XYZ file of C-alpha atoms in Angstrom:
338
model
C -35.371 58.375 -26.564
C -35.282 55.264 -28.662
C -32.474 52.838 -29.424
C -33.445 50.887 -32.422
C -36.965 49.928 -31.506
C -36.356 49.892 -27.697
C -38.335 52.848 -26.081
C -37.630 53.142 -22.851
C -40.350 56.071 -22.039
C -39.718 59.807 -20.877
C -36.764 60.585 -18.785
C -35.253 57.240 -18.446
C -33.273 55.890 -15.750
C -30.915 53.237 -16.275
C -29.484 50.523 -14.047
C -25.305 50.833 -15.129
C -23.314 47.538 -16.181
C -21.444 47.016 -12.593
C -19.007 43.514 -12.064
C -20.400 41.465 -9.698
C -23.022 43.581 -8.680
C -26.010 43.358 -11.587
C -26.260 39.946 -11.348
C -29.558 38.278 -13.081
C -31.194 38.789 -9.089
C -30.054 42.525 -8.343
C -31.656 43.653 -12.138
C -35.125 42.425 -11.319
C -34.540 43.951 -8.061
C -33.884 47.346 -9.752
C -36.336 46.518 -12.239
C -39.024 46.551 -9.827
C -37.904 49.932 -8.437
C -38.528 51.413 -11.516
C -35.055 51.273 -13.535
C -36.243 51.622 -16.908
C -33.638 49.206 -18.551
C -30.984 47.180 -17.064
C -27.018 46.112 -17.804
C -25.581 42.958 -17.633
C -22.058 42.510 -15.652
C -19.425 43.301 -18.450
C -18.435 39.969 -20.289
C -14.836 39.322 -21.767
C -14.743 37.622 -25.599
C -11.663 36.112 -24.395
C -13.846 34.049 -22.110
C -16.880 33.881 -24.108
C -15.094 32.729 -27.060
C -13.480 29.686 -25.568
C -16.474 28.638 -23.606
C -15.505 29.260 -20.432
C -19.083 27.636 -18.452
C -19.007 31.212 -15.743
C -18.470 33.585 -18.591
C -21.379 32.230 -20.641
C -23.976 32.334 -17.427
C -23.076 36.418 -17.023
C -24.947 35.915 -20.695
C -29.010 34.563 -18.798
C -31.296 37.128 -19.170
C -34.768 37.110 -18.722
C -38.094 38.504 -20.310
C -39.071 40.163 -16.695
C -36.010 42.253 -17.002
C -36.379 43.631 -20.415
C -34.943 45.920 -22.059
C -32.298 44.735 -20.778
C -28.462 44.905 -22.226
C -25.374 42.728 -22.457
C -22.336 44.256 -22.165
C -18.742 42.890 -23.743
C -14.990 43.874 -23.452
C -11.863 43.104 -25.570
C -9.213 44.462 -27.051
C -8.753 41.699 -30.261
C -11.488 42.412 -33.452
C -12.186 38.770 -34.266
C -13.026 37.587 -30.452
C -15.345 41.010 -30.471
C -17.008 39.777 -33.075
C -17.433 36.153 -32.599
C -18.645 37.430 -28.826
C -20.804 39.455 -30.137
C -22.446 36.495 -32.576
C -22.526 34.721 -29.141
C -24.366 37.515 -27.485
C -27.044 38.047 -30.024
C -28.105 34.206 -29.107
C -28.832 34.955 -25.822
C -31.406 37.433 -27.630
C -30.626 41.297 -25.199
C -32.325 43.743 -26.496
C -28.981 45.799 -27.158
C -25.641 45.102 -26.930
C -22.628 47.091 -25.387
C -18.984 47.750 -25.848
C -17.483 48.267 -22.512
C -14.495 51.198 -23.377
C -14.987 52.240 -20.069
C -13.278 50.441 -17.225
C -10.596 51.913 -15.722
C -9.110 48.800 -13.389
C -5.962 47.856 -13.923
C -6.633 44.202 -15.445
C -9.172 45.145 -17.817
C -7.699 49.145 -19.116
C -3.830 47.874 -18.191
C -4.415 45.660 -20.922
C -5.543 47.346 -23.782
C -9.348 46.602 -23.151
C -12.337 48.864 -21.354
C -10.981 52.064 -21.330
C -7.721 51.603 -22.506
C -9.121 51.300 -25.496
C -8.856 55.218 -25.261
C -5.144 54.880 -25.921
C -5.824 53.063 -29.444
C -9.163 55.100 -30.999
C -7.866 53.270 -34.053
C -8.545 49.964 -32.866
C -11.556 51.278 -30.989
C -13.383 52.581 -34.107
C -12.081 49.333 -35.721
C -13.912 46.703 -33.399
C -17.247 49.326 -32.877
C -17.629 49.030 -36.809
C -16.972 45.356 -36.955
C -19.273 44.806 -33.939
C -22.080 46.477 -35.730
C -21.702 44.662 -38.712
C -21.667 41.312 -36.957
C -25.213 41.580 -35.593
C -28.517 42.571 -36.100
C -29.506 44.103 -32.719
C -28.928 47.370 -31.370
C -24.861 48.594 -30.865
C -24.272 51.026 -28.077
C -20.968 51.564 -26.645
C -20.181 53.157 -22.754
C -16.933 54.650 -22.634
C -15.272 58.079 -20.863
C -13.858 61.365 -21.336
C -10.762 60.581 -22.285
C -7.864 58.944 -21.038
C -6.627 61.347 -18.933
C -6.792 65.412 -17.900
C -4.522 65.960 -20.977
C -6.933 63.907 -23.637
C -10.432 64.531 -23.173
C -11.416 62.914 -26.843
C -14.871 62.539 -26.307
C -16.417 65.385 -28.503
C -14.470 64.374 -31.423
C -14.332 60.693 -30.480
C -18.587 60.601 -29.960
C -19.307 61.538 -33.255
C -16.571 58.940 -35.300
C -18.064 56.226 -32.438
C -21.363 57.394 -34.149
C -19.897 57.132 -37.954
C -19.520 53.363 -37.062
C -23.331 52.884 -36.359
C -23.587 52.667 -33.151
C -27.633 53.228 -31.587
C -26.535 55.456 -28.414
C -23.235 56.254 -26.707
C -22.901 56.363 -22.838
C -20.464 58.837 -21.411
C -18.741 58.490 -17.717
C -17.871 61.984 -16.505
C -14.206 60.725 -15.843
C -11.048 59.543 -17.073
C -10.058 57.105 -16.975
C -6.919 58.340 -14.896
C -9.397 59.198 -12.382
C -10.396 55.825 -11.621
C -13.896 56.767 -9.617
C -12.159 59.398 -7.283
C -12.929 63.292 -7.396
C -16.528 64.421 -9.168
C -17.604 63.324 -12.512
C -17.619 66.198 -15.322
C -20.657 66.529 -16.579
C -20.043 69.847 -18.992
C -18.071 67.453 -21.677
C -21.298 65.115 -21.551
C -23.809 68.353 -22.081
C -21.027 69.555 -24.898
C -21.374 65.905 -26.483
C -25.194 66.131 -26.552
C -25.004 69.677 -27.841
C -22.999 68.701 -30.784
C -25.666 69.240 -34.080
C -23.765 66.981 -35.779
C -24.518 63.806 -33.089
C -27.991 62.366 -33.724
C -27.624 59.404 -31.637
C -29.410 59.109 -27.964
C -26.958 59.947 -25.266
C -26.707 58.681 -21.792
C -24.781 60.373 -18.926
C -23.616 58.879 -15.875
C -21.117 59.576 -12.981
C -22.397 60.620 -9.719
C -25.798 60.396 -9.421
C -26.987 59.684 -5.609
C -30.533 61.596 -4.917
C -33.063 62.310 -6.960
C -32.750 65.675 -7.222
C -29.008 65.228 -9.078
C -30.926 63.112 -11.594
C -33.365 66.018 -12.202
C -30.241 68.609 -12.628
C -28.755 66.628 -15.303
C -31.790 65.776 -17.644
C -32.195 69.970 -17.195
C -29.073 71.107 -17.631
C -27.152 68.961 -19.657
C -30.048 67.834 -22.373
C -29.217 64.271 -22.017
C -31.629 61.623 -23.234
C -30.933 58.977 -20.845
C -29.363 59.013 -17.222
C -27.269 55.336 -15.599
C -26.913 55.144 -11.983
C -24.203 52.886 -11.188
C -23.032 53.131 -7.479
C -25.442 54.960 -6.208
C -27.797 51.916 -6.543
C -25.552 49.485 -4.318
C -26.878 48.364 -1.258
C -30.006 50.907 -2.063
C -32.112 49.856 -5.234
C -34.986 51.547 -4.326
C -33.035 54.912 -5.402
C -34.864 54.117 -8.887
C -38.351 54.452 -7.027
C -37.068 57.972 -5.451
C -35.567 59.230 -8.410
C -38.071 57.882 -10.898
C -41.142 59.565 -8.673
C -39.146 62.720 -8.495
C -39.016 62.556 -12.089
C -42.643 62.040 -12.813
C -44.106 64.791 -10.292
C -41.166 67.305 -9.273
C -42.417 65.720 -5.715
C -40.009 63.794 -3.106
C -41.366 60.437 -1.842
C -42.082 60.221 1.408
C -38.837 58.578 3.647
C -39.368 54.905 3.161
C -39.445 53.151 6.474
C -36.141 52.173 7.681
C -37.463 48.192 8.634
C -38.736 48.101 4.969
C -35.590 48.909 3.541
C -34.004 46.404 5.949
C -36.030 43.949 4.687
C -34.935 44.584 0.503
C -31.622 43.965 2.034
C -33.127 40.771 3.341
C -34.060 39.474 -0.189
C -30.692 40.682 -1.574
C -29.029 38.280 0.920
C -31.582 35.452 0.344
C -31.238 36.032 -3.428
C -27.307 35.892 -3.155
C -27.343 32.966 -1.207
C -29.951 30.954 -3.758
C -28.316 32.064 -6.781
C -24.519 30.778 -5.151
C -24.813 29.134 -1.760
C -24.209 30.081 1.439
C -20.817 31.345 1.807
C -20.461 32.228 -1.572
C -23.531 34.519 -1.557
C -22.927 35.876 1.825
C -19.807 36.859 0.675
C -21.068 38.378 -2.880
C -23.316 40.131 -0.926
C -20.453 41.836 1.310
C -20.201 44.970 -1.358
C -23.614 45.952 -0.809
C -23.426 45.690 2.612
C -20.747 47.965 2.780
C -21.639 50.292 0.472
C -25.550 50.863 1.712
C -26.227 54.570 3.391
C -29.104 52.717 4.881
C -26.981 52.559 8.169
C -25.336 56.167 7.844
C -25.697 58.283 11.020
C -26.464 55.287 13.216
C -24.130 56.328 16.505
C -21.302 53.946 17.627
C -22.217 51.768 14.575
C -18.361 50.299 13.709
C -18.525 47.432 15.877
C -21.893 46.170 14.236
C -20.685 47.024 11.085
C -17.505 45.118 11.481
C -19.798 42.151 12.535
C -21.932 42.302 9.606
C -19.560 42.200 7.015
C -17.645 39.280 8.977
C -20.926 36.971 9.484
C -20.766 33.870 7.562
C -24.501 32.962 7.601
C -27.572 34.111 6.965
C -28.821 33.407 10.636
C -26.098 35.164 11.728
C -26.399 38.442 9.725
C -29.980 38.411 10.489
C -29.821 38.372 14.025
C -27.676 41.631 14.016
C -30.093 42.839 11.171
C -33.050 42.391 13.869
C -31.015 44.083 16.606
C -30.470 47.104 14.466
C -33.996 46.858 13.230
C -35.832 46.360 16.960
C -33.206 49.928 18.240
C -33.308 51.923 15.317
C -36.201 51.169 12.968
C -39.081 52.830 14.768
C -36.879 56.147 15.652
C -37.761 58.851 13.477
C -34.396 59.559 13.102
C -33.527 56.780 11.481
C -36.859 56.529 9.605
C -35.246 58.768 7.254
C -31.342 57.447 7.640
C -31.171 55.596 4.581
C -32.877 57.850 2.653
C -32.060 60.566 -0.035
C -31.385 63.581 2.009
């Protein structure tokens, strides 16, 4: 698969565009896992347009986490455009349209994937977009708005007539929100079209390794993002990439060493914002890691880790779970794909 020049080697494995998650820290972190490009948090033109100082730092990249991607949202051409003039400064390797989030105060007005309610204006701003720059155009969007409009056959191939490089498909609606199971047959049916000669990338529900596999196979995509899947576990790109490479399973990480990448995540948080701020940032991944799935009678310390306030604090119960648990064999493997 190549977009533009970028070649991001055999069965690639992409790190998905997640707000306030991929942070500058949490990309190398995937990075070094093995995520074979990364995506910015999605940035508004509204905000980059008028200079708002905590819009344009979502735009520092850096050469250790290349290719790497910026991602925009909108609903008005001009700020698109003048974003996306912005955005080529910061020199990504590619540049995104976001017509795929679904919350309420990006889709309820007009922009992410409300954009699927106006393919008009969509195809309007992609085209514009394009011709603004001279880097790589992708877009990410869904299936369609809802059950009723699935679009995306018809709508992948006029995305493509505006010259975009690659088009990543959610296996939702955007009625769906992220509840029930992504649909990956419209994705396969996308990349089966003769007429679409652009790379595409599918993404919705991908949690072990084996799931990654399933999809290159069966659906023929060129590219696969893991968005969720990767919070609170980044080393899911080591499993999945290894899995990948030699039809093998690694063997369970240790459960200590994965404590400890949850470690730097905190210590990273807390350097990039301070300490309440990152400790709070931090909270998502926290609550979203398997790593502590299966542990018995684990609410209570569960409730206490995502209340601590400091770092001492959360590593003390870290190194209480760490010193009962992290020599078991059971939970050796608890974290892990299973």
């Amino acid at each position: 698969m190549k977009i533009g020049s970028i070649d991001p080697g055999k069965y690639p494995v992409l790190l998905a565009p997640m707000e306030d998650v991929t942070d500058p820290a949490f990309r190398l972190m995937c990075k070094h896992f093995g995520a074979d490009m990364v995506y910015t948090e999605f940035v508004s033109s509204d905000a980059l347009i008028r200079l708002v100082n905590k819009t344009r730092q979502k735009l520092e990249i850096s050469d250790e986490e290349r290719p790497v991607v910026i991602q925009i949202y909108g609903k008005e051409t001009e700020a698109m455009v003048g974003a996306a003039r912005i955005v080529e400064e910061a020199r990504p390797d590619i540049l995104d349209i976001n017509f795929g989030c679904p919350v309420k105060k990006v889709a309820g007005k007009g922009a992410g994937a409300g954009m699927l309610q106006n393919i008009p204006k969509m195809l309007e701003i992609t085209k514009a977009v394009v011709e603004s720059v001279n880097i790589p155009v992708t877009v990410k969007t869904r299936l369609g708005w809802d059950q009723n409009s699935k679009i995306i056959v018809e709508l992948a191939e006029q995305l493509q007539d505006c010259g975009i490089a690659a088009l990543a498909i959610h296996g939702r609606t955007r009625s769906q929100m992220y509840t029930g199971e992504a649909d990956w047959t419209l994705i396969g049916e996308v990349k089966n079209n003769p007429r679409m000669h652009i790379p595409i990338i599918g993404n919705g529900d991908i949690t072990t390794p084996e799931q990654a596999k399933e999809k290159f196979d069966r659906y023929g995509v060129d590219a696969i993002m893991i968005g969720r899947g990767s919070i609170g576990r980044p080393w899911i790109f080591r499993e999945v990439k290894h899995y990948l490479e030699t039809g093998e399973k690694l063997p369970p990480l240790p459960f200590s060493w994965k404590i400890d990448v949850i470690r730097k995540e905190i210590l990273q948080s807390v350097e990039r914002l301070d300490e309440r701020r990152g400790i709070i940032h931090i909270r998502r991944h926290l609550a979203a890691t398997p790593l502590f799935k299966g542990i018995p009678d684990f609410r209570p310390t569960r409730i206490a880790m995502l209340r601590a306030e400091t770092v001492e604090e959360l590593f003390s119960i870290f190194d209480e779970i760490d010193s009962r648990y992290g020599n078991t064999e059971e939970h050796a493997t608890a974290g892990s794909v299973q």
